[in-house]
PDB file of C-alpha atoms in Angstrom:
ATOM      1  CA  UNK A   1      21.664   5.007  -6.578  1.00 58.00           C
ATOM      2  CA  UNK A   2      19.568   5.041  -9.958  1.00 55.00           C
ATOM      3  CA  UNK A   3      18.137   1.495  -8.213  1.00 61.00           C
ATOM      4  CA  UNK A   4      16.677   3.764  -5.731  1.00 62.00           C
ATOM      5  CA  UNK A   5      15.679   6.371  -7.949  1.00 63.00           C
ATOM      6  CA  UNK A   6      13.871   4.078 -10.416  1.00 66.00           C
ATOM      7  CA  UNK A   7      12.330   2.278  -7.785  1.00 66.00           C
ATOM      8  CA  UNK A   8      10.742   5.789  -6.437  1.00 67.00           C
ATOM      9  CA  UNK A   9       9.788   6.800  -9.380  1.00 59.00           C
ATOM     10  CA  UNK A  10       8.135   3.869 -10.079  1.00 66.00           C
ATOM     11  CA  UNK A  11       6.210   3.765  -6.765  1.00 63.00           C
ATOM     12  CA  UNK A  12       5.164   7.595  -7.634  1.00 60.00           C
ATOM     13  CA  UNK A  13       4.282   6.634 -11.392  1.00 59.00           C
ATOM     14  CA  UNK A  14       1.883   3.814  -9.600  1.00 61.00           C
ATOM     15  CA  UNK A  15       0.584   6.154  -6.708  1.00 59.00           C
ATOM     16  CA  UNK A  16      -0.715   8.631  -9.701  1.00 61.00           C
ATOM     17  CA  UNK A  17      -2.079   5.685 -11.339  1.00 60.00           C
ATOM     18  CA  UNK A  18      -4.181   4.730  -8.783  1.00 58.00           C
ATOM     19  CA  UNK A  19      -5.024   7.649  -7.769  1.00 57.00           C
ATOM     20  CA  UNK A  20      -6.303   8.870 -11.147  1.00 55.00           C
ATOM     21  CA  UNK A  21      -8.201   5.112 -11.246  1.00 54.00           C
ATOM     22  CA  UNK A  22      -9.729   5.222  -8.210  1.00 52.00           C
ATOM     23  CA  UNK A  23     -12.942   8.344  -8.366  1.00 51.00           C
ATOM     24  CA  UNK A  24     -11.176  11.671  -7.690  1.00 51.00           C
ATOM     25  CA  UNK A  25     -14.960  12.776  -6.303  1.00 51.00           C
ATOM     26  CA  UNK A  26     -15.311  10.132  -3.166  1.00 48.00           C
ATOM     27  CA  UNK A  27     -12.475  11.314  -1.971  1.00 49.00           C
ATOM     28  CA  UNK A  28     -13.286  15.308  -2.363  1.00 48.00           C
ATOM     29  CA  UNK A  29     -16.620  13.690  -0.510  1.00 55.00           C
ATOM     30  CA  UNK A  30     -16.914  13.505   3.048  1.00 59.00           C
ATOM     31  CA  UNK A  31     -20.437  12.487   4.558  1.00 64.00           C
ATOM     32  CA  UNK A  32     -21.107  15.353   6.765  1.00 64.00           C
ATOM     33  CA  UNK A  33     -24.892  14.473   7.284  1.00 70.00           C
ATOM     34  CA  UNK A  34     -24.490  15.092  11.087  1.00 71.00           C
ATOM     35  CA  UNK A  35     -23.528  18.189  10.364  1.00 73.00           C
ATOM     36  CA  UNK A  36     -25.838  20.980  11.893  1.00 76.00           C
ATOM     37  CA  UNK A  37     -25.534  23.808   9.506  1.00 78.00           C
ATOM     38  CA  UNK A  38     -25.874  23.351   5.585  1.00 78.00           C
ATOM     39  CA  UNK A  39     -22.530  23.310   3.485  1.00 78.00           C
ATOM     40  CA  UNK A  40     -23.728  25.623   0.905  1.00 83.00           C
ATOM     41  CA  UNK A  41     -20.686  27.529   0.263  1.00 87.00           C
ATOM     42  CA  UNK A  42     -16.429  26.911  -0.278  1.00 89.00           C
ATOM     43  CA  UNK A  43     -16.181  28.537   2.765  1.00 89.00           C
ATOM     44  CA  UNK A  44     -19.197  26.775   4.810  1.00 86.00           C
ATOM     45  CA  UNK A  45     -17.268  23.307   3.663  1.00 84.00           C
ATOM     46  CA  UNK A  46     -13.812  25.148   5.123  1.00 88.00           C
ATOM     47  CA  UNK A  47     -15.739  25.648   8.552  1.00 88.00           C
ATOM     48  CA  UNK A  48     -16.815  21.977   8.725  1.00 84.00           C
ATOM     49  CA  UNK A  49     -13.821  20.881   7.413  1.00 85.00           C
ATOM     50  CA  UNK A  50     -11.551  22.364  10.402  1.00 89.00           C
ATOM     51  CA  UNK A  51     -14.197  21.703  13.232  1.00 87.00           C
ATOM     52  CA  UNK A  52     -13.792  17.813  11.691  1.00 85.00           C
ATOM     53  CA  UNK A  53      -9.894  18.190  12.059  1.00 90.00           C
ATOM     54  CA  UNK A  54      -9.743  19.936  15.351  1.00 91.00           C
ATOM     55  CA  UNK A  55     -11.790  16.753  17.324  1.00 86.00           C
ATOM     56  CA  UNK A  56      -9.200  14.814  15.401  1.00 86.00           C
ATOM     57  CA  UNK A  57      -6.782  16.785  17.093  1.00 90.00           C
ATOM     58  CA  UNK A  58      -8.767  16.663  20.459  1.00 87.00           C
ATOM     59  CA  UNK A  59      -9.082  12.758  20.296  1.00 82.00           C
ATOM     60  CA  UNK A  60      -5.450  12.302  19.784  1.00 82.00           C
ATOM     61  CA  UNK A  61      -4.678  14.749  22.574  1.00 86.00           C
ATOM     62  CA  UNK A  62      -6.741  12.081  24.934  1.00 82.00           C
ATOM     63  CA  UNK A  63      -5.340   9.053  24.005  1.00 81.00           C
ATOM     64  CA  UNK A  64      -1.575  10.772  23.890  1.00 83.00           C
ATOM     65  CA  UNK A  65      -1.463   9.233  27.669  1.00 84.00           C
ATOM     66  CA  UNK A  66      -2.611   6.142  27.360  1.00 83.00           C
ATOM     67  CA  UNK A  67      -0.010   3.598  27.880  1.00 86.00           C
ATOM     68  CA  UNK A  68       0.167   0.909  24.416  1.00 85.00           C
ATOM     69  CA  UNK A  69      -2.496  -1.847  25.998  1.00 87.00           C
ATOM     70  CA  UNK A  70      -5.410   0.138  26.869  1.00 86.00           C
ATOM     71  CA  UNK A  71      -4.170   2.067  23.094  1.00 82.00           C
ATOM     72  CA  UNK A  72      -4.993  -1.332  21.157  1.00 84.00           C
ATOM     73  CA  UNK A  73      -8.107  -1.403  23.405  1.00 84.00           C
ATOM     74  CA  UNK A  74      -9.625   1.917  22.583  1.00 80.00           C
ATOM     75  CA  UNK A  75      -9.002   1.206  19.279  1.00 78.00           C
ATOM     76  CA  UNK A  76      -9.212  -2.373  19.317  1.00 83.00           C
ATOM     77  CA  UNK A  77      -6.175  -3.448  17.433  1.00 83.00           C
ATOM     78  CA  UNK A  78      -4.035  -6.220  17.560  1.00 85.00           C
ATOM     79  CA  UNK A  79      -1.010  -3.700  17.190  1.00 83.00           C
ATOM     80  CA  UNK A  80       0.543   0.113  18.115  1.00 77.00           C
ATOM     81  CA  UNK A  81       3.840   0.348  16.945  1.00 74.00           C
TER      82      UNK A  81
END
């Protein structure tokens, strides 16, 4: 049990170190040049983020009925397991 706890903590600290080593502004900055409105406020950014999430949801819903072979072809991946 102690081994599992130590392993989990080491993975957690490694993840924290990796995210801190990366430029943290790159996680908050997304290229939304295709968005029709200027994002001059936090509310504008939130609205664009919500629209982006809704589009991801729409695509996910459209691919839900696909079989494994069609999904692999649609996503251009080797495996969908």
